[in-house]
PDB file of C-alpha atoms in Angstrom:
ATOM      1  CA  TRP A1201     166.460  77.619 -47.773  1.00 94.00           C
ATOM      2  CA  GLN A1202     169.292  78.569 -45.938  1.00 91.00           C
ATOM      3  CA  LYS A1203     171.190  75.954 -47.913  1.00 93.00           C
ATOM      4  CA  ARG A1204     170.117  77.932 -51.134  1.00 91.00           C
ATOM      5  CA  GLU A1205     168.300  74.358 -52.161  1.00 95.00           C
ATOM      6  CA  ILE A1206     164.984  76.052 -52.608  1.00 97.00           C
ATOM      7  CA  SER A1207     164.383  79.615 -54.309  1.00 98.00           C
ATOM      8  CA  ASN A1208     163.164  82.493 -52.324  1.00 98.00           C
ATOM      9  CA  PHE A1209     159.799  82.250 -53.995  1.00 98.00           C
ATOM     10  CA  ASP A1210     159.349  78.782 -53.218  1.00 98.00           C
ATOM     11  CA  TYR A1211     160.316  79.472 -49.520  1.00 98.00           C
ATOM     12  CA  LEU A1212     157.844  82.338 -49.385  1.00 98.00           C
ATOM     13  CA  MET A1213     155.112  80.257 -50.904  1.00 98.00           C
ATOM     14  CA  TYR A1214     155.741  77.591 -48.130  1.00 98.00           C
ATOM     15  CA  LEU A1215     155.547  80.104 -45.244  1.00 98.00           C
ATOM     16  CA  ASN A1216     152.378  81.524 -46.894  1.00 98.00           C
ATOM     17  CA  THR A1217     150.918  77.874 -46.836  1.00 97.00           C
ATOM     18  CA  VAL A1218     151.858  76.897 -43.327  1.00 97.00           C
ATOM     19  CA  ALA A1219     150.345  80.297 -42.200  1.00 96.00           C
ATOM     20  CA  GLY A1220     147.010  79.717 -43.578  1.00 94.00           C
ATOM     21  CA  ARG A1221     147.167  81.845 -46.783  1.00 96.00           C
ATOM     22  CA  SER A1222     145.710  80.266 -49.999  1.00 96.00           C
ATOM     23  CA  TYR A1223     144.957  81.283 -53.536  1.00 96.00           C
ATOM     24  CA  ASN A1224     141.380  80.130 -52.602  1.00 94.00           C
ATOM     25  CA  ASP A1225     140.813  82.889 -50.179  1.00 92.00           C
ATOM     26  CA  TYR A1226     140.982  86.671 -51.339  1.00 92.00           C
ATOM     27  CA  MET A1227     140.988  87.622 -47.735  1.00 89.00           C
ATOM     28  CA  GLN A1228     143.966  85.305 -46.955  1.00 93.00           C
ATOM     29  CA  TYR A1229     145.776  85.463 -50.221  1.00 96.00           C
ATOM     30  CA  PRO A1230     149.558  84.672 -50.203  1.00 98.00           C
ATOM     31  CA  VAL A1231     151.297  87.963 -49.652  1.00 98.00           C
ATOM     32  CA  PHE A1232     154.770  88.827 -51.118  1.00 98.00           C
ATOM     33  CA  PRO A1233     156.987  91.521 -50.549  1.00 98.00           C
ATOM     34  CA  TRP A1234     157.945  94.609 -52.331  1.00 98.00           C
ATOM     35  CA  VAL A1235     161.562  94.020 -53.200  1.00 98.00           C
ATOM     36  CA  LEU A1236     162.609  96.991 -55.282  1.00 98.00           C
ATOM     37  CA  ALA A1237     162.623 100.572 -54.671  1.00 98.00           C
ATOM     38  CA  ASP A1238     163.903 101.646 -58.289  1.00 98.00           C
ATOM     39  CA  TYR A1239     160.814 102.101 -60.713  1.00 98.00           C
ATOM     40  CA  HIS A1240     162.552 104.991 -62.587  1.00 97.00           C
ATOM     41  CA  SER A1241     166.079 103.958 -63.959  1.00 97.00           C
ATOM     42  CA  GLU A1242     166.555 102.937 -67.576  1.00 97.00           C
ATOM     43  CA  THR A1243     168.426  99.657 -66.655  1.00 97.00           C
ATOM     44  CA  LEU A1244     168.090  97.781 -63.205  1.00 97.00           C
ATOM     45  CA  ASN A1245     171.200  97.499 -61.151  1.00 97.00           C
ATOM     46  CA  LEU A1246     170.813  94.175 -59.016  1.00 97.00           C
ATOM     47  CA  THR A1247     174.358  94.818 -57.529  1.00 95.00           C
ATOM     48  CA  SER A1248     173.534  98.066 -55.766  1.00 97.00           C
ATOM     49  CA  PRO A1249     171.726  98.087 -52.167  1.00 96.00           C
ATOM     50  CA  HIS A1250     170.082 101.349 -53.403  1.00 96.00           C
ATOM     51  CA  THR A1251     168.002  99.614 -55.879  1.00 98.00           C
ATOM     52  CA  PHE A1252     166.348  97.540 -53.302  1.00 98.00           C
ATOM     53  CA  ARG A1253     163.350  98.275 -50.802  1.00 98.00           C
ATOM     54  CA  ASP A1254     164.319  98.132 -46.800  1.00 98.00           C
ATOM     55  CA  LEU A1255     163.104  94.680 -46.233  1.00 98.00           C
ATOM     56  CA  SER A1256     163.674  95.254 -42.342  1.00 98.00           C
ATOM     57  CA  LYS A1257     161.018  97.784 -42.167  1.00 98.00           C
ATOM     58  CA  PRO A1258     157.215  97.585 -42.991  1.00 98.00           C
ATOM     59  CA  MET A1259     155.673  99.642 -45.888  1.00 98.00           C
ATOM     60  CA  GLY A1260     154.504 102.042 -43.363  1.00 97.00           C
ATOM     61  CA  ALA A1261     158.367 102.932 -42.405  1.00 97.00           C
ATOM     62  CA  GLN A1262     159.975 103.080 -45.649  1.00 97.00           C
ATOM     63  CA  THR A1263     160.730 106.887 -45.494  1.00 97.00           C
ATOM     64  CA  VAL A1264     161.650 108.457 -41.937  1.00 97.00           C
ATOM     65  CA  GLU A1265     158.985 111.252 -42.316  1.00 97.00           C
ATOM     66  CA  ARG A1266     156.055 108.622 -42.931  1.00 96.00           C
ATOM     67  CA  LYS A1267     157.556 106.486 -40.023  1.00 97.00           C
ATOM     68  CA  CYS A1268     157.320 109.249 -37.559  1.00 97.00           C
ATOM     69  CA  LYS A1269     153.675 110.137 -38.570  1.00 96.00           C
ATOM     70  CA  PHE A1270     152.516 106.323 -37.923  1.00 95.00           C
ATOM     71  CA  ILE A1271     154.468 106.545 -34.535  1.00 95.00           C
ATOM     72  CA  GLN A1272     152.839 109.759 -33.659  1.00 93.00           C
ATOM     73  CA  ARG A1273     149.297 107.949 -34.656  1.00 91.00           C
ATOM     74  CA  PHE A1274     150.151 105.391 -32.357  1.00 91.00           C
ATOM     75  CA  ASN A1275     150.860 107.726 -29.435  1.00 90.00           C
ATOM     76  CA  GLU A1276     147.825 109.730 -29.945  1.00 85.00           C
ATOM     77  CA  VAL A1277     145.537 106.977 -29.718  1.00 78.00           C
ATOM     78  CA  GLU A1278     147.060 106.150 -26.186  1.00 65.00           C
ATOM     79  CA  LYS A1279     146.573 109.702 -25.114  1.00 60.00           C
ATOM     80  CA  SER A1280     143.190 110.752 -26.477  1.00 55.00           C
ATOM     81  CA  GLU A1281     141.411 107.285 -25.717  1.00 50.00           C
ATOM     82  CA  GLY A1282     143.048 105.674 -23.131  1.00 46.00           C
ATOM     83  CA  ASP A1283     141.857 102.304 -24.853  1.00 47.00           C
ATOM     84  CA  LEU A1284     145.163 100.110 -25.562  1.00 46.00           C
ATOM     85  CA  SER A1285     143.305  97.757 -27.605  1.00 52.00           C
ATOM     86  CA  ALA A1286     142.605 100.199 -30.304  1.00 73.00           C
ATOM     87  CA  GLN A1287     146.159 101.346 -30.370  1.00 84.00           C
ATOM     88  CA  CYS A1288     148.136 100.727 -33.531  1.00 91.00           C
ATOM     89  CA  HIS A1289     149.934 102.146 -36.216  1.00 94.00           C
ATOM     90  CA  TYR A1290     147.959 100.727 -39.167  1.00 93.00           C
ATOM     91  CA  CYS A1291     144.299 101.173 -39.578  1.00 87.00           C
ATOM     92  CA  THR A1292     144.699  99.413 -43.100  1.00 89.00           C
ATOM     93  CA  HIS A1293     146.376  96.267 -44.016  1.00 93.00           C
ATOM     94  CA  TYR A1294     149.019  95.137 -46.424  1.00 96.00           C
ATOM     95  CA  SER A1295     146.923  92.216 -47.971  1.00 95.00           C
ATOM     96  CA  SER A1296     143.110  92.295 -48.720  1.00 93.00           C
ATOM     97  CA  ALA A1297     140.667  90.793 -51.054  1.00 92.00           C
ATOM     98  CA  ILE A1298     140.231  94.534 -52.789  1.00 92.00           C
ATOM     99  CA  ILE A1299     144.084  94.713 -52.991  1.00 95.00           C
ATOM    100  CA  VAL A1300     144.162  91.535 -54.677  1.00 96.00           C
ATOM    101  CA  ALA A1301     141.355  91.966 -56.811  1.00 95.00           C
ATOM    102  CA  SER A1302     142.693  95.379 -57.926  1.00 95.00           C
ATOM    103  CA  TYR A1303     146.161  93.847 -58.843  1.00 97.00           C
ATOM    104  CA  LEU A1304     144.462  91.024 -60.810  1.00 97.00           C
ATOM    105  CA  VAL A1305     141.491  93.213 -62.182  1.00 96.00           C
ATOM    106  CA  ARG A1306     142.641  92.940 -65.950  1.00 97.00           C
ATOM    107  CA  MET A1307     142.035  88.897 -65.736  1.00 96.00           C
ATOM    108  CA  GLU A1308     138.776  87.188 -65.014  1.00 94.00           C
ATOM    109  CA  PRO A1309     137.277  86.009 -62.617  1.00 94.00           C
ATOM    110  CA  PHE A1310     139.064  88.775 -60.735  1.00 95.00           C
ATOM    111  CA  THR A1311     137.428  91.342 -62.854  1.00 95.00           C
ATOM    112  CA  GLN A1312     134.174  90.483 -61.659  1.00 94.00           C
ATOM    113  CA  THR A1313     135.380  89.928 -58.068  1.00 92.00           C
ATOM    114  CA  PHE A1314     136.721  93.638 -57.973  1.00 93.00           C
ATOM    115  CA  CYS A1315     133.387  94.961 -59.445  1.00 93.00           C
ATOM    116  CA  SER A1316     131.462  93.032 -56.958  1.00 91.00           C
ATOM    117  CA  LEU A1317     133.772  94.348 -54.014  1.00 88.00           C
ATOM    118  CA  GLN A1318     133.244  97.878 -55.646  1.00 88.00           C
ATOM    119  CA  GLY A1319     129.489  97.835 -55.542  1.00 87.00           C
ATOM    120  CA  GLY A1320     129.237  96.652 -59.050  1.00 87.00           C
ATOM    121  CA  SER A1321     131.482  98.687 -61.114  1.00 87.00           C
ATOM    122  CA  PHE A1322     134.966  99.840 -61.509  1.00 89.00           C
ATOM    123  CA  ASP A1323     136.783 102.408 -59.371  1.00 86.00           C
ATOM    124  CA  VAL A1324     137.411 105.683 -60.449  1.00 87.00           C
ATOM    125  CA  ALA A1325     140.382 105.452 -62.900  1.00 87.00           C
ATOM    126  CA  ASP A1326     142.918 107.433 -60.888  1.00 88.00           C
ATOM    127  CA  ARG A1327     142.307 104.854 -58.065  1.00 89.00           C
ATOM    128  CA  MET A1328     142.834 101.837 -60.245  1.00 94.00           C
ATOM    129  CA  PHE A1329     146.132 100.097 -60.464  1.00 96.00           C
ATOM    130  CA  HIS A1330     147.608 101.355 -63.436  1.00 95.00           C
ATOM    131  CA  SER A1331     151.381 101.806 -62.809  1.00 96.00           C
ATOM    132  CA  VAL A1332     153.946  99.896 -60.790  1.00 98.00           C
ATOM    133  CA  LYS A1333     155.879 103.038 -60.204  1.00 97.00           C
ATOM    134  CA  SER A1334     153.090 105.229 -58.617  1.00 96.00           C
ATOM    135  CA  THR A1335     151.576 102.072 -56.668  1.00 97.00           C
ATOM    136  CA  TRP A1336     155.179 101.791 -55.153  1.00 98.00           C
ATOM    137  CA  GLU A1337     155.173 105.691 -54.366  1.00 97.00           C
ATOM    138  CA  SER A1338     151.672 105.471 -52.886  1.00 97.00           C
ATOM    139  CA  ALA A1339     152.246 102.315 -50.685  1.00 97.00           C
ATOM    140  CA  SER A1340     155.872 103.379 -49.561  1.00 97.00           C
ATOM    141  CA  ARG A1341     155.441 107.069 -49.388  1.00 96.00           C
ATOM    142  CA  ASP A1342     152.589 109.248 -50.276  1.00 95.00           C
ATOM    143  CA  ASN A1343     149.371 107.508 -48.941  1.00 95.00           C
ATOM    144  CA  MET A1344     148.964 107.312 -45.276  1.00 94.00           C
ATOM    145  CA  SER A1345     146.224 104.665 -45.840  1.00 92.00           C
ATOM    146  CA  ASP A1346     148.185 102.680 -48.166  1.00 96.00           C
ATOM    147  CA  VAL A1347     150.702  99.882 -46.740  1.00 97.00           C
ATOM    148  CA  ARG A1348     150.106  97.288 -49.423  1.00 97.00           C
ATOM    149  CA  GLU A1349     152.481  94.483 -50.204  1.00 98.00           C
ATOM    150  CA  LEU A1350     152.554  92.465 -53.329  1.00 98.00           C
ATOM    151  CA  ILE A1351     151.005  89.106 -54.445  1.00 98.00           C
ATOM    152  CA  PRO A1352     152.794  86.170 -56.019  1.00 98.00           C
ATOM    153  CA  GLU A1353     151.963  87.045 -59.519  1.00 98.00           C
ATOM    154  CA  PHE A1354     154.081  89.943 -59.823  1.00 98.00           C
ATOM    155  CA  PHE A1355     156.909  87.179 -59.888  1.00 98.00           C
ATOM    156  CA  TYR A1356     155.510  84.874 -62.511  1.00 98.00           C
ATOM    157  CA  LEU A1357     152.501  86.051 -64.367  1.00 98.00           C
ATOM    158  CA  PRO A1358     153.180  88.772 -67.242  1.00 98.00           C
ATOM    159  CA  GLU A1359     149.346  88.329 -68.224  1.00 97.00           C
ATOM    160  CA  PHE A1360     148.011  90.189 -65.433  1.00 98.00           C
ATOM    161  CA  LEU A1361     149.805  93.433 -66.449  1.00 98.00           C
ATOM    162  CA  THR A1362     147.999  93.568 -69.713  1.00 97.00           C
ATOM    163  CA  ASN A1363     144.254  94.517 -70.688  1.00 97.00           C
ATOM    164  CA  ALA A1364     143.898  91.730 -73.102  1.00 96.00           C
ATOM    165  CA  ASN A1365     140.220  91.564 -72.428  1.00 95.00           C
ATOM    166  CA  HIS A1366     139.994  95.258 -73.558  1.00 95.00           C
ATOM    167  CA  PHE A1367     138.034  96.405 -70.483  1.00 94.00           C
ATOM    168  CA  GLU A1368     136.840  99.958 -70.419  1.00 93.00           C
ATOM    169  CA  PHE A1369     138.333 101.387 -67.267  1.00 92.00           C
ATOM    170  CA  GLY A1370     137.658 104.892 -68.050  1.00 91.00           C
ATOM    171  CA  CYS A1371     140.224 107.916 -68.241  1.00 92.00           C
ATOM    172  CA  MET A1372     142.200 109.294 -65.474  1.00 90.00           C
ATOM    173  CA  GLN A1373     142.162 113.179 -64.648  1.00 90.00           C
ATOM    174  CA  ASP A1374     145.161 113.915 -66.900  1.00 90.00           C
ATOM    175  CA  GLY A1375     143.202 112.414 -69.789  1.00 89.00           C
ATOM    176  CA  THR A1376     145.210 109.127 -69.882  1.00 89.00           C
ATOM    177  CA  VAL A1377     142.974 105.968 -70.871  1.00 91.00           C
ATOM    178  CA  LEU A1378     143.543 103.228 -68.626  1.00 93.00           C
ATOM    179  CA  GLY A1379     144.572 100.188 -70.458  1.00 94.00           C
ATOM    180  CA  ASP A1380     147.844  97.981 -69.777  1.00 96.00           C
ATOM    181  CA  VAL A1381     149.712  98.573 -66.671  1.00 97.00           C
ATOM    182  CA  GLN A1382     152.495 101.359 -66.975  1.00 96.00           C
ATOM    183  CA  LEU A1383     155.965  99.602 -66.271  1.00 98.00           C
ATOM    184  CA  PRO A1384     159.201 100.937 -65.278  1.00 98.00           C
ATOM    185  CA  PRO A1385     161.447 102.140 -67.706  1.00 98.00           C
ATOM    186  CA  TRP A1386     164.015  99.252 -67.250  1.00 98.00           C
ATOM    187  CA  ALA A1387     161.077  96.827 -68.310  1.00 98.00           C
ATOM    188  CA  ASP A1388     160.894  98.394 -71.874  1.00 97.00           C
ATOM    189  CA  GLY A1389     157.075  98.282 -71.892  1.00 96.00           C
ATOM    190  CA  ASP A1390     157.492  94.381 -72.145  1.00 98.00           C
ATOM    191  CA  PRO A1391     155.681  92.564 -69.298  1.00 98.00           C
ATOM    192  CA  HIS A1392     157.529  89.397 -69.803  1.00 98.00           C
ATOM    193  CA  LYS A1393     160.761  91.487 -69.230  1.00 98.00           C
ATOM    194  CA  PHE A1394     159.292  93.020 -66.001  1.00 98.00           C
ATOM    195  CA  ILE A1395     158.601  89.836 -64.793  1.00 98.00           C
ATOM    196  CA  GLN A1396     161.791  88.169 -65.529  1.00 98.00           C
ATOM    197  CA  LEU A1397     163.833  91.004 -63.991  1.00 98.00           C
ATOM    198  CA  HIS A1398     161.376  91.172 -61.035  1.00 98.00           C
ATOM    199  CA  ARG A1399     162.071  87.392 -60.386  1.00 98.00           C
ATOM    200  CA  GLN A1400     165.857  88.020 -60.631  1.00 98.00           C
ATOM    201  CA  ALA A1401     165.463  90.715 -58.168  1.00 98.00           C
ATOM    202  CA  LEU A1402     163.621  88.414 -55.716  1.00 98.00           C
ATOM    203  CA  GLU A1403     166.243  85.697 -56.047  1.00 98.00           C
ATOM    204  CA  SER A1404     169.006  88.037 -55.926  1.00 97.00           C
ATOM    205  CA  ASP A1405     171.947  88.001 -53.229  1.00 96.00           C
ATOM    206  CA  TYR A1406     170.816  91.053 -51.662  1.00 97.00           C
ATOM    207  CA  VAL A1407     167.296  89.958 -51.047  1.00 98.00           C
ATOM    208  CA  SER A1408     168.365  86.377 -50.081  1.00 97.00           C
ATOM    209  CA  ALA A1409     170.568  88.276 -47.458  1.00 97.00           C
ATOM    210  CA  HIS A1410     167.772  90.345 -46.055  1.00 98.00           C
ATOM    211  CA  LEU A1411     164.543  88.516 -46.639  1.00 98.00           C
ATOM    212  CA  HIS A1412     164.375  87.113 -43.244  1.00 97.00           C
ATOM    213  CA  HIS A1413     163.679  90.559 -41.815  1.00 98.00           C
ATOM    214  CA  TRP A1414     160.506  90.908 -43.830  1.00 98.00           C
ATOM    215  CA  ILE A1415     159.604  87.389 -42.755  1.00 98.00           C
ATOM    216  CA  ASP A1416     159.988  88.233 -39.010  1.00 98.00           C
ATOM    217  CA  LEU A1417     157.577  91.164 -39.684  1.00 98.00           C
ATOM    218  CA  ILE A1418     154.940  89.174 -41.436  1.00 98.00           C
ATOM    219  CA  PHE A1419     155.062  85.700 -40.227  1.00 97.00           C
ATOM    220  CA  GLY A1420     157.376  85.998 -37.331  1.00 96.00           C
ATOM    221  CA  HIS A1421     158.077  87.326 -33.879  1.00 96.00           C
ATOM    222  CA  LYS A1422     157.660  91.114 -35.009  1.00 97.00           C
ATOM    223  CA  GLN A1423     153.907  90.462 -35.731  1.00 93.00           C
ATOM    224  CA  HIS A1424     152.820  90.892 -32.095  1.00 89.00           C
ATOM    225  CA  GLY A1425     153.747  92.542 -29.014  1.00 90.00           C
ATOM    226  CA  SER A1426     156.695  94.795 -27.970  1.00 94.00           C
ATOM    227  CA  ALA A1427     158.660  93.715 -31.015  1.00 96.00           C
ATOM    228  CA  ALA A1428     155.781  94.738 -33.352  1.00 96.00           C
ATOM    229  CA  VAL A1429     155.739  97.969 -31.487  1.00 95.00           C
ATOM    230  CA  GLU A1430     159.400  98.932 -31.847  1.00 96.00           C
ATOM    231  CA  ALA A1431     159.260  97.672 -35.557  1.00 97.00           C
ATOM    232  CA  VAL A1432     156.512 100.084 -36.358  1.00 97.00           C
ATOM    233  CA  ASN A1433     154.376  97.005 -37.369  1.00 97.00           C
ATOM    234  CA  THR A1434     151.323  96.943 -35.330  1.00 94.00           C
ATOM    235  CA  TYR A1435     147.644  96.817 -36.988  1.00 92.00           C
ATOM    236  CA  HIS A1436     144.231  97.291 -35.931  1.00 86.00           C
ATOM    237  CA  PRO A1437     143.284  94.483 -33.064  1.00 83.00           C
ATOM    238  CA  TYR A1438     140.557  93.220 -35.738  1.00 81.00           C
ATOM    239  CA  PHE A1439     143.251  92.152 -38.080  1.00 85.00           C
ATOM    240  CA  TYR A1440     144.543  89.512 -35.649  1.00 85.00           C
ATOM    241  CA  GLY A1441     142.602  86.605 -35.545  1.00 71.00           C
ATOM    242  CA  ASP A1442     143.554  85.605 -32.015  1.00 65.00           C
ATOM    243  CA  LYS A1443     142.694  88.898 -30.478  1.00 64.00           C
ATOM    244  CA  VAL A1444     138.835  88.888 -31.354  1.00 64.00           C
ATOM    245  CA  ASP A1445     136.758  86.103 -29.744  1.00 66.00           C
ATOM    246  CA  LEU A1446     133.655  86.373 -31.985  1.00 68.00           C
ATOM    247  CA  ASN A1447     131.836  83.804 -29.727  1.00 69.00           C
ATOM    248  CA  ASN A1448     131.779  85.933 -27.003  1.00 73.00           C
ATOM    249  CA  ILE A1449     130.477  88.776 -28.698  1.00 73.00           C
ATOM    250  CA  LYS A1450     126.526  88.605 -28.171  1.00 76.00           C
ATOM    251  CA  ASP A1451     125.547  92.080 -30.161  1.00 77.00           C
ATOM    252  CA  PRO A1452     124.933  90.836 -33.842  1.00 79.00           C
ATOM    253  CA  LEU A1453     125.426  94.291 -35.195  1.00 79.00           C
ATOM    254  CA  ILE A1454     128.793  94.676 -33.509  1.00 75.00           C
ATOM    255  CA  LYS A1455     129.773  91.039 -34.671  1.00 75.00           C
ATOM    256  CA  SER A1456     128.707  91.772 -38.213  1.00 78.00           C
ATOM    257  CA  THR A1457     130.742  95.035 -38.206  1.00 75.00           C
ATOM    258  CA  ILE A1458     133.932  93.264 -37.167  1.00 74.00           C
ATOM    259  CA  LEU A1459     133.384  90.534 -39.678  1.00 74.00           C
ATOM    260  CA  GLY A1460     132.939  93.187 -42.445  1.00 74.00           C
ATOM    261  CA  PHE A1461     136.061  94.990 -40.964  1.00 72.00           C
ATOM    262  CA  ILE A1462     137.933  91.940 -41.544  1.00 71.00           C
ATOM    263  CA  SER A1463     136.561  90.846 -44.880  1.00 69.00           C
ATOM    264  CA  ASN A1464     137.220  94.636 -46.221  1.00 72.00           C
ATOM    265  CA  PHE A1465     140.640  95.055 -44.714  1.00 76.00           C
ATOM    266  CA  GLY A1466     142.576  91.844 -44.354  1.00 80.00           C
ATOM    267  CA  GLN A1467     143.816  89.529 -41.897  1.00 87.00           C
ATOM    268  CA  ILE A1468     147.354  88.880 -40.230  1.00 91.00           C
ATOM    269  CA  PRO A1469     148.743  85.551 -41.207  1.00 92.00           C
ATOM    270  CA  LYS A1470     149.108  82.811 -38.564  1.00 91.00           C
ATOM    271  CA  GLN A1471     152.390  83.273 -36.674  1.00 91.00           C
ATOM    272  CA  VAL A1472     154.840  80.652 -37.915  1.00 91.00           C
TER     273      VAL A1472
END
């Protein structure tokens, strides 16, 4: 990878695989980074650093204000509860079964998966994945319970962005009927162009030079311990497979609660 003999995409897929992530497991689906921060321009400038997301920071620390709020949460748990095991920056995760199914909800079998995870029906229209720009704003700035990253399909599969099966997702509060995913202006309403430019962004010189920082956060040494605390990158203890020994938990209710928590909210990849 350092010799540029494989692409960034291939390297990320390799890391996901050795870290135990798989297309066969929605709870441990391959995770990919948001690489862009520009979803409003008419044209995409891949030579400007301002076009890109800060890959050295997790999604919860993309803005100073948001980062400070998560640090405050971390410190308040220490003061109020005194239980360090529950101390974390994030109580939600960047990859989970519901996040994967929500991104791919316009395609089967993910449509049925999403509905089953939602209790048999689609979610409220305003909470459905409907716009790349608004999803970025939610995950990077606006929603304290949303720190989601992306999935590989964002870099090769235009079909997941269109409602070719004509599912009725309902209307949003502003009256917009939910159909195809709203794309950034630079994609000209064309899913193929979006995927092409998004893949170019992933393989760009800027991302190639900074991708190792994100890899450290997700797969490397900034996953755990003091490095994770310093990077504002700690998650609820249940998300770390090695921190919870289910065999030692005798209470079936507690065990089922923990398993439900993990299946709903996701798991940290194995450290590479």
